[in-house]
Short mmCIF file of C-alpha atoms and ligand atoms in Angstrom, two decimals:
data_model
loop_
_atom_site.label_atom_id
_atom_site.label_comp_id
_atom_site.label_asym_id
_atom_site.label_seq_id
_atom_site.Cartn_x
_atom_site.Cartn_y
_atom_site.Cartn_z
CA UNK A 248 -9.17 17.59 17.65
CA UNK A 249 -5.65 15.70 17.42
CA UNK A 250 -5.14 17.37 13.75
CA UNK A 251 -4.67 20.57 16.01
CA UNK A 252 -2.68 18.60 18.65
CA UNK A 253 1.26 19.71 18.90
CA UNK A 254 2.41 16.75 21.23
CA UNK A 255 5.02 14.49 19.16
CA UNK A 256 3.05 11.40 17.79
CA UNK A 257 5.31 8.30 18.67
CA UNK A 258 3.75 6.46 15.72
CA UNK A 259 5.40 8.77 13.51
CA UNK A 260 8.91 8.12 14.19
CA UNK A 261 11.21 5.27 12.94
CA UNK A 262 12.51 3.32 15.93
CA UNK A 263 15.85 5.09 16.61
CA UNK A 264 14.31 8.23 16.43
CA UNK A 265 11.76 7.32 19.28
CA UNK A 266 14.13 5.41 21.02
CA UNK A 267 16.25 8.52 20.80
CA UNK A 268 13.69 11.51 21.65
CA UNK A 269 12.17 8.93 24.90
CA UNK A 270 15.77 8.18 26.34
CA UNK A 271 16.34 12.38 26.08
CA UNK A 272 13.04 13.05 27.71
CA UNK A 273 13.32 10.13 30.42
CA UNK A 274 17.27 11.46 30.96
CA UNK A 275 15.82 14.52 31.42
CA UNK A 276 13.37 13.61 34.35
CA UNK A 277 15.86 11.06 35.87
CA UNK A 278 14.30 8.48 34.45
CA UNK A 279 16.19 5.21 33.68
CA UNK A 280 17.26 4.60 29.71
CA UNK A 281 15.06 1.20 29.56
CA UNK A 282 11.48 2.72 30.25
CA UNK A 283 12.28 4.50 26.56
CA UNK A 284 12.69 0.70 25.39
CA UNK A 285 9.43 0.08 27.08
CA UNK A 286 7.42 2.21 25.17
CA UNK A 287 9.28 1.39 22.12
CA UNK A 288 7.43 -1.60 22.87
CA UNK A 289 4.26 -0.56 22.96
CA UNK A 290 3.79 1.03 20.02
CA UNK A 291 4.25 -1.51 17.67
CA UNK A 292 4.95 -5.40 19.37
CA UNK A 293 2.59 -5.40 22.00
CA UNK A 294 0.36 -2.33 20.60
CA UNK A 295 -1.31 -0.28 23.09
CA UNK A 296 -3.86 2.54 22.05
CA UNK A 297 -2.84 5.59 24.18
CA UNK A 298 -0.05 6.49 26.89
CA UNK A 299 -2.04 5.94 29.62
CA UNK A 300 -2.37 1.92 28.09
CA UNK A 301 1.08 1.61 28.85
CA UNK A 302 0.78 -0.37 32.47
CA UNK A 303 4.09 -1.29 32.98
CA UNK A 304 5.20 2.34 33.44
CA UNK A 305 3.64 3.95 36.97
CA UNK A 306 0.47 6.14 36.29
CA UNK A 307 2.17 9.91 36.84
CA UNK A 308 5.02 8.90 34.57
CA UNK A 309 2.69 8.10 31.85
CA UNK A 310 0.94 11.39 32.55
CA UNK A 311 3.88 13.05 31.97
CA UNK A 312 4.80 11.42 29.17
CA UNK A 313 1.39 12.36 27.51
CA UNK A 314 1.85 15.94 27.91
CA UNK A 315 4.74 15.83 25.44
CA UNK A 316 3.96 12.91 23.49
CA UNK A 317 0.48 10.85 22.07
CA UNK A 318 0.09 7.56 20.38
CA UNK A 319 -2.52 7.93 17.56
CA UNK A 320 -5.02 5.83 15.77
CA UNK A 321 -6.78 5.24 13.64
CA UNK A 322 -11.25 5.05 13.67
CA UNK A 323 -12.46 1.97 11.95
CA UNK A 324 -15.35 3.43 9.68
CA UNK A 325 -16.41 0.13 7.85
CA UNK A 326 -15.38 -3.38 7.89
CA UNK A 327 -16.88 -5.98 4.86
CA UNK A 328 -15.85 -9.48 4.41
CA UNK A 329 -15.94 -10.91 1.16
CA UNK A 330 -17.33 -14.36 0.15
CA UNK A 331 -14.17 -15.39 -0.83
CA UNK A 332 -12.28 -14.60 2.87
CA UNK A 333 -10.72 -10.93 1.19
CA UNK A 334 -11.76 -8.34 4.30
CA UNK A 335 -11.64 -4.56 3.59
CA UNK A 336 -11.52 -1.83 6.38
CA UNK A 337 -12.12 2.16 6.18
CA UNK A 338 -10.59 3.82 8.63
CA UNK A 339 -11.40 7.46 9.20
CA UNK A 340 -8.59 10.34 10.02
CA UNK A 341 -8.60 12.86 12.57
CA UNK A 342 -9.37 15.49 9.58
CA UNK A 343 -12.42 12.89 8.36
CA UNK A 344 -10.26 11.81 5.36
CA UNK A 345 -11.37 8.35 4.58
CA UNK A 346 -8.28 5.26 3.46
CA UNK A 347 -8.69 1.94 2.56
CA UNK A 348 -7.21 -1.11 3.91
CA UNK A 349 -7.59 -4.81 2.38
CA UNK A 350 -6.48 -8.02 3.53
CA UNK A 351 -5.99 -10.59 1.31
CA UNK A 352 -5.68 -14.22 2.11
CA UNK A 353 -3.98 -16.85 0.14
CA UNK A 354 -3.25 -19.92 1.54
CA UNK A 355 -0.58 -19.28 4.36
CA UNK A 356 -0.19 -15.84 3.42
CA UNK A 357 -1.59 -13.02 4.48
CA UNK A 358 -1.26 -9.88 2.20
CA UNK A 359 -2.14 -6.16 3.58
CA UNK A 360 -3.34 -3.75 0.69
CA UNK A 361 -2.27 -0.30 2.20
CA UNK A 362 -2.82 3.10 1.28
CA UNK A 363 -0.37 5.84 1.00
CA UNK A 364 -2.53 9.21 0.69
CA UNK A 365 -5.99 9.97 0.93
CA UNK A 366 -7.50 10.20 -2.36
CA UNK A 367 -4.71 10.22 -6.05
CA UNK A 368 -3.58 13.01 -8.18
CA UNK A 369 -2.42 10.77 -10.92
CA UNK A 370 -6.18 10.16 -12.54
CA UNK A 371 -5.39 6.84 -14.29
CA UNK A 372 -8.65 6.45 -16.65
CA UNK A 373 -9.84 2.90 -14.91
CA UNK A 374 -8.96 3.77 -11.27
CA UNK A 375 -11.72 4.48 -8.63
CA UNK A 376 -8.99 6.11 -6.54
CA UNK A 377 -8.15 8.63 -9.28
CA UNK A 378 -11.89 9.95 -10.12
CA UNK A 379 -12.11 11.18 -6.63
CA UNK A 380 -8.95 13.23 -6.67
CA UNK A 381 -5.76 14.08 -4.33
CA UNK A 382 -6.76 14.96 -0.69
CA UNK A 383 -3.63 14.69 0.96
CA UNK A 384 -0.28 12.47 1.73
CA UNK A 385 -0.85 10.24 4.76
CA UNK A 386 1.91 10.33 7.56
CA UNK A 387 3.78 7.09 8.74
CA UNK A 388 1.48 6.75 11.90
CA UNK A 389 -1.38 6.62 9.30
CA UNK A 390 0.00 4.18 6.80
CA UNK A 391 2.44 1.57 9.59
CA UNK A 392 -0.84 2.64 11.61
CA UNK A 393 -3.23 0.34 9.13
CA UNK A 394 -1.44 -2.40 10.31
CA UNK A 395 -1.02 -1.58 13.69
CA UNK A 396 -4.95 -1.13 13.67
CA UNK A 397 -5.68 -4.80 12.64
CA UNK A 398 -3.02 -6.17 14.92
CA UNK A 399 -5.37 -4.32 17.88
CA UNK A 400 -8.28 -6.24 17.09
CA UNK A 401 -9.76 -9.22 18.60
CA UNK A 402 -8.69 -11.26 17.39
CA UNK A 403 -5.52 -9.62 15.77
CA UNK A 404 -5.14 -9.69 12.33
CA UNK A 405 -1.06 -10.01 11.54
CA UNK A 406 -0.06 -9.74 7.60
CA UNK A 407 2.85 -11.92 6.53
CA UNK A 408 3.06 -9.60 3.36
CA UNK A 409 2.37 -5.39 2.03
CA UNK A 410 1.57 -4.08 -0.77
CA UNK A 411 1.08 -0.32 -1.60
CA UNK A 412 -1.32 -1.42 -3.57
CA UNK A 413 -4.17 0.67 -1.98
CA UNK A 414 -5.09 4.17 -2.23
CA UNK A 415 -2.50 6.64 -3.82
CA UNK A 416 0.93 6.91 -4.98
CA UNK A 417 3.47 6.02 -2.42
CA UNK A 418 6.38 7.09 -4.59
CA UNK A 419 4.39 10.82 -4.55
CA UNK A 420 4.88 10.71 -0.73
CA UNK A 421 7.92 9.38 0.07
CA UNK A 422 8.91 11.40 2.93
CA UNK A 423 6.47 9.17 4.95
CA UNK A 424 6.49 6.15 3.14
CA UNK A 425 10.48 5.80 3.58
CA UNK A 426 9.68 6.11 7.41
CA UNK A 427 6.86 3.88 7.33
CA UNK A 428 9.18 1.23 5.58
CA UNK A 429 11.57 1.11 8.27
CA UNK A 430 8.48 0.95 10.79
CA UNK A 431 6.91 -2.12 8.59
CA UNK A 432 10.64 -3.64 8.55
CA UNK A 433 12.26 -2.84 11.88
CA UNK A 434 12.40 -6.07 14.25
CA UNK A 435 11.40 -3.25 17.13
CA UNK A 436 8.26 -2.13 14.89
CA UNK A 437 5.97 -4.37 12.97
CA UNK A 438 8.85 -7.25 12.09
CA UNK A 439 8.25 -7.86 8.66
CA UNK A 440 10.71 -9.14 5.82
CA UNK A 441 11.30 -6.43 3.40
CA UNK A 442 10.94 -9.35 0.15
CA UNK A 443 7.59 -9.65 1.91
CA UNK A 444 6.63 -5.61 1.42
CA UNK A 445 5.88 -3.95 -2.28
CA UNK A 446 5.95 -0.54 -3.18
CA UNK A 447 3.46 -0.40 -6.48
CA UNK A 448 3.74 2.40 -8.78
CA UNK A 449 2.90 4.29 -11.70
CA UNK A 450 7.25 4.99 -12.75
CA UNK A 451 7.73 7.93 -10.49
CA UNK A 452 11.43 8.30 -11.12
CA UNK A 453 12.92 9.85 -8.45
CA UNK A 454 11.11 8.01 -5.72
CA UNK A 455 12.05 4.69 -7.81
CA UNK A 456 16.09 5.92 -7.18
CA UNK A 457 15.08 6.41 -3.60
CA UNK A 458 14.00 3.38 -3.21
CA UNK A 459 16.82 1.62 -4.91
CA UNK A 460 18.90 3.99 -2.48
CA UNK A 461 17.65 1.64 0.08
CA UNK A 462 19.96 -1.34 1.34
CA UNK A 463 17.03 -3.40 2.63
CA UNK A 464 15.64 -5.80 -0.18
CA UNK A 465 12.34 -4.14 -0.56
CA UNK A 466 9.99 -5.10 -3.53
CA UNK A 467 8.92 -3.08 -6.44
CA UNK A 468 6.06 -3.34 -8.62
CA UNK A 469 5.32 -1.20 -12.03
CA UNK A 470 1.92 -0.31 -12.80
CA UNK A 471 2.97 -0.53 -16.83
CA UNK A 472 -0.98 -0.97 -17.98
CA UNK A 473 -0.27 -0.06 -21.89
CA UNK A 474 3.41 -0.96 -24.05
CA UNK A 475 3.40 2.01 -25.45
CA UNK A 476 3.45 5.95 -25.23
CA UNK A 477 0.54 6.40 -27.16
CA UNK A 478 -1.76 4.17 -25.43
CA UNK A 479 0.07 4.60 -21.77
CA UNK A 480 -0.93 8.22 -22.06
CA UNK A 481 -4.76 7.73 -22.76
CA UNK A 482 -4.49 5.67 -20.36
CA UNK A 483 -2.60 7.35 -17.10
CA UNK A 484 -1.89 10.99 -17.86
CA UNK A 485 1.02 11.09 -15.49
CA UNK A 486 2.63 9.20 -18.43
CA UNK A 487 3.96 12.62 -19.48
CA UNK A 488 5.58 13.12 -17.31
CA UNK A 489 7.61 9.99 -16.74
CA UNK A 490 7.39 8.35 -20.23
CA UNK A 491 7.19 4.79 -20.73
CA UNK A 492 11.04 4.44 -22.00
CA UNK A 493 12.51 6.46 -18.94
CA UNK A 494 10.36 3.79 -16.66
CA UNK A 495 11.54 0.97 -18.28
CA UNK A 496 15.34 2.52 -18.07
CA UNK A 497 14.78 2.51 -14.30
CA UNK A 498 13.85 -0.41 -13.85
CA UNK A 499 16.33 -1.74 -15.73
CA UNK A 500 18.73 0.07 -13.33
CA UNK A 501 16.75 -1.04 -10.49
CA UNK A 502 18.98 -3.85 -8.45
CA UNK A 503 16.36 -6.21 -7.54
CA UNK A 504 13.88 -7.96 -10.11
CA UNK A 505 10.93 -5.80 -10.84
CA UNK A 506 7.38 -6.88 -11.51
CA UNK A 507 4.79 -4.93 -13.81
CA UNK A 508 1.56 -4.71 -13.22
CA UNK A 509 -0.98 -4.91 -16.10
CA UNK A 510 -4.58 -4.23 -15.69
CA UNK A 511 -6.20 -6.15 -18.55
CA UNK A 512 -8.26 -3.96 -20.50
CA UNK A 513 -11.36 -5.53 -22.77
CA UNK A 514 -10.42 -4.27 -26.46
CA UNK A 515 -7.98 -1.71 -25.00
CA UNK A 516 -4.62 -3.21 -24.13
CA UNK A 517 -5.34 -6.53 -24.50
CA UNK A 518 -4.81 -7.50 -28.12
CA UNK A 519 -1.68 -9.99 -29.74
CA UNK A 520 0.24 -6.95 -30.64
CA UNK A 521 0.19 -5.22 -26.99
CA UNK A 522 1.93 -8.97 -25.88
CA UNK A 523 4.35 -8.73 -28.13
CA UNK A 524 5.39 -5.45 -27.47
CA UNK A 525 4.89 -5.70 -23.36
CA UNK A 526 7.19 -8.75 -23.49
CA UNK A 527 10.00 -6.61 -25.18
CA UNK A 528 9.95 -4.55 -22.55
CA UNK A 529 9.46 -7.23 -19.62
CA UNK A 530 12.95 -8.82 -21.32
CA UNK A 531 15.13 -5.76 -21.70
CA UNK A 532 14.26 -5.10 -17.77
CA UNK A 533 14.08 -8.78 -16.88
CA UNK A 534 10.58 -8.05 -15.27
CA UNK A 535 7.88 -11.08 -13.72
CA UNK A 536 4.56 -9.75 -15.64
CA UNK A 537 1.34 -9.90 -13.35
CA UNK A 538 -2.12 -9.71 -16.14
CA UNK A 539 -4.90 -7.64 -13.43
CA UNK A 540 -8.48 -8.34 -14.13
CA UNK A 541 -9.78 -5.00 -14.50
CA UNK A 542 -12.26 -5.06 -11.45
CA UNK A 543 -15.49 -3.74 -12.49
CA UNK A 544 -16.34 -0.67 -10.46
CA UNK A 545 -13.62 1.17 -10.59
CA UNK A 546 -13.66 1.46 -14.54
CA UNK A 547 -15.32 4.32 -15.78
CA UNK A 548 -16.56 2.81 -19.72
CA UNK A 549 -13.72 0.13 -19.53
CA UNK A 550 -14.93 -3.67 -19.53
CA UNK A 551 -12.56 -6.47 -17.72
CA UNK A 552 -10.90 -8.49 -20.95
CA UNK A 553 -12.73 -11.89 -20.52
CA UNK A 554 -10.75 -14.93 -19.21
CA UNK A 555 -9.87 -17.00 -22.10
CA UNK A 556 -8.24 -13.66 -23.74
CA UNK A 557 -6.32 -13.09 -20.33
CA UNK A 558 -5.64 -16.58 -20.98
CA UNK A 559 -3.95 -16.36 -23.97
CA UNK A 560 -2.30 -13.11 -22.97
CA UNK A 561 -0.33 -15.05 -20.87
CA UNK A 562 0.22 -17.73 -23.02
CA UNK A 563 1.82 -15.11 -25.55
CA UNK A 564 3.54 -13.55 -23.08
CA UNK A 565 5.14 -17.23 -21.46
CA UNK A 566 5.88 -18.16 -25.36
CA UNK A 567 8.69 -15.22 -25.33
CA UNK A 568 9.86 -16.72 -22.25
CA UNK A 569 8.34 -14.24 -20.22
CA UNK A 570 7.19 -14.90 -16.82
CA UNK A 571 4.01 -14.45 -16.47
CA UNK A 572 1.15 -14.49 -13.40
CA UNK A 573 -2.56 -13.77 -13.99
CA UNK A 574 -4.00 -12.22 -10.74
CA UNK A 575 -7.17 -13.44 -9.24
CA UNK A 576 -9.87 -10.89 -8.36
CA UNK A 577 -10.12 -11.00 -5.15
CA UNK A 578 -13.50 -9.19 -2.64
CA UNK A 579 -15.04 -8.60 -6.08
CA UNK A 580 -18.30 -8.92 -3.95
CA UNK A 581 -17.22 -6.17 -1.52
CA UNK A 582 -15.65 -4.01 -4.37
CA UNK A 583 -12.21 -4.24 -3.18
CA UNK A 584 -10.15 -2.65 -5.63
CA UNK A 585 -8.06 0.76 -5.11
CA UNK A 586 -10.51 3.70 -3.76
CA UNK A 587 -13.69 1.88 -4.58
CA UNK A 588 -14.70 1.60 -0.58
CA UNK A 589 -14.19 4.91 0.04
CA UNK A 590 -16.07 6.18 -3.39
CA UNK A 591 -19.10 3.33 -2.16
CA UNK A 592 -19.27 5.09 1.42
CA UNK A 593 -19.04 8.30 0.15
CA UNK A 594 -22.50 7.67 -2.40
CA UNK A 595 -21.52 7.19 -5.86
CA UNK A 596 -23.25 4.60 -7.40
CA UNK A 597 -21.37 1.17 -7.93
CA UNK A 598 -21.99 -0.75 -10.97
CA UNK A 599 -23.35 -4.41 -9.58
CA UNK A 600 -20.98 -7.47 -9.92
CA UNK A 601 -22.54 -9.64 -12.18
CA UNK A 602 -22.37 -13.64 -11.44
CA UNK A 603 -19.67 -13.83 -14.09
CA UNK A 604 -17.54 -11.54 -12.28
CA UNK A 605 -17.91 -12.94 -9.29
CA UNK A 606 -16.34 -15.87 -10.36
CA UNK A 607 -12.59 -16.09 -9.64
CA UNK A 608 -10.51 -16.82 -12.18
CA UNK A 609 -7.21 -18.39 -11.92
CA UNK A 610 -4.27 -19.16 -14.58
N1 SAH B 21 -0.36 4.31 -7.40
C1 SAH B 21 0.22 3.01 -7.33
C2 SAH B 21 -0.40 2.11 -6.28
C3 SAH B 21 -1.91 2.09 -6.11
S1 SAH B 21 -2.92 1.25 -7.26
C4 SAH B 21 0.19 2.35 -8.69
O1 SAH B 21 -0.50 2.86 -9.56
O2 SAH B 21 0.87 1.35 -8.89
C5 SAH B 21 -2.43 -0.44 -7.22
C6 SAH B 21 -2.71 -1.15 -8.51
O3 SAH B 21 -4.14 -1.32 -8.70
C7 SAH B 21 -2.20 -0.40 -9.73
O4 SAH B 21 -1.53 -1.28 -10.61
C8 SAH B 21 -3.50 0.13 -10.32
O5 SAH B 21 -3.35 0.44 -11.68
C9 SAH B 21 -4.46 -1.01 -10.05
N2 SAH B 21 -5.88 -0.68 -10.21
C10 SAH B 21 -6.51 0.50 -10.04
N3 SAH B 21 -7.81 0.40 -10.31
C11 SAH B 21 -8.05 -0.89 -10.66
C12 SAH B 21 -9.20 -1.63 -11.07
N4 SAH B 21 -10.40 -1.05 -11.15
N5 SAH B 21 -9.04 -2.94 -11.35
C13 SAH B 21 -7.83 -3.54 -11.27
N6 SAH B 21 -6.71 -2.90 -10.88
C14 SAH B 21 -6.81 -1.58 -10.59
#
């Protein structure tokens, strides 16, 4: 099995690395510098599966190559397509660990819902991902390697946006999700604009400086979900750890606009005085607010707020001059939200979309 494979997985490493490591090894063998630009190559523009896929480099060359290196991938479990064009994917690991991917149309956008480890420690009360517990982080060829997976298929799927929006914490891992941003961003890798690629997350401070540390223009969502302490920590435990105020002082510090995330709640969050309060804190940290439909499924005894309440929400929210986006549910049919694929395949019973839900609802 490749979990017990030492060769040097190419998918791992950001560009200059490989570049690096292949012009070594091809110096080594007399080898000209540009068949390490070759391969460079074929990892992520033109994407090959394995070694022996690269053509352009003669057959005992490529043998060699694959006794000291491997390109991974990634087995497609599951694909579902949703009524509404959403498609979700479960790819299984070399270990068996099952991730998540979504893709999300909207008009001429394509979004990619990613996941950043298999399973979540952070046990957030409504989130499917959460009930099933922390496996383990995923490495960059795992998470850049969701994308590179669609962009093998016939025909190719290409995202013009990310979101770690899918399975796990990416701040929790970011010793492979700071690779895997370079892979996503690098011209040489998968090419795409870091204003086009989110990082979502629950306030984990140190990863949020990490991230600031970054010079590229990378986005960053807040999964805020309650306005304060009290409710946050009912709500998402992990709110002890970082409290609401030392989240809202980072993002504050945080150079680029922020956007929190705010899974609507029926009876829970969702009341006049939790606007009031959330649009405090969206104007002390200049944040764009996005109101989430709870999607059904995920929620263990929680009920989505109903639309005219989102509605009005929002309308509380824009009245304090706060800007303010209500999600649409998107692959409610296919149960798209974070972990609920994975917790379908793996047996638990799914509560059934009712026609209401189904319905998308828009601002
Ligand atoms: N751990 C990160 C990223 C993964 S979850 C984070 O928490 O931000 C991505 C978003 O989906 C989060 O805002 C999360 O709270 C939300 N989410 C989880 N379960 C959901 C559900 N059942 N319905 C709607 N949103 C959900």
């Amino acid at each position: 099995m490749a979990t017990s494979d030492s060769r040097i997985d190419l998918l791992d490493l950001e560009p200059d690395v490989a570049l690096a490591q292949l012009r070594t090894w091809m110096n080594e063998r007399g080898e000209p510098a540009y068949r390490a630009t070759q391969v460079l190559g074929r990892l992520w523009q033109k994407p090959v599966r394995t070694i022996d896929d690269i053509s352009e480099l003669p057959k005992a060359l490529r043998e060699a190559l694959a006794v000291d290196f491997r390109i991974s991938s990634l087995e497609l479990a599951t694909r579902q397509a949703s009524i509404d064009g959403t498609e979700k994917f479960l790819f299984r690991l070399d270990d068996g660990q099952l991730i998540e991917t979504v893709a999300i149309p909207d008009g001429d956008r394509l979004t990619f819902c990613i996941s950043s480890q298999a399973g979540c420690a952070l046990k957030c009360a409504f989130c499917a991902t959460g009930a099933m517990g922390f496996q383990r982080n995923l490495r960059p060829s795992e998470i850049a390697g969701q994308v590179r997976e669609l962009r093998m298929l016939t025909p190719a799927i290409v995202p013009t946006n990310i979101v770690f929006m899918g399975m796990g914490e990416p701040l929790m891992n970011w010793k492979a999700v700071s690779p895997t941003l370079t892979l996503l961003n690098d011209p040489r890798a998968l090419g795409i604009g870091a204003r086009h690629i989110t990082i979502s997350t629950v306030g984990v401070l140190p990863g949020i400086q990490a991230l600031a540390a970054r010079p590229e223009q990378f986005r960053l969502a807040i999964s805020i979900h309650a306005p304060s302490d009290e409710l946050r920590q009912t709500l998402m435990p992990v709110n002890t750890k970082y409290p609401l105020a030392e989240v809202i002082e980072a993002a504050k510090e945080f150079d680029r606009r922020v956007t929190f995330e705010y899974v609507m709640l029926g009876g829970v969050n969702d009341q006049p005085e939790h606007a009031a309060q959330l649009a405090q804190l969206a104007r002390e940290c200049r944040a764009f607010v996005n109101l989430i439909p709870l999607h059904p499924g995920g929620g263990m005894g929680f009920h989505p707020t109903p639309a005219p309440v989102i509605a009005s929400f929002a309308k509380a929210l824009r009245g304090r001059s706060i800007e303010t986006a209500i999600r649409r549910s998107r692959g409610l049919d296919i149960a798209a939200a974070c972990g609920q694929l994975r917790t379908e395949r793996l047996g638990r019973r799914l509560p059934v979309a009712t026609e209401d839900d189904r319905e998308v609802h828009v601002a």
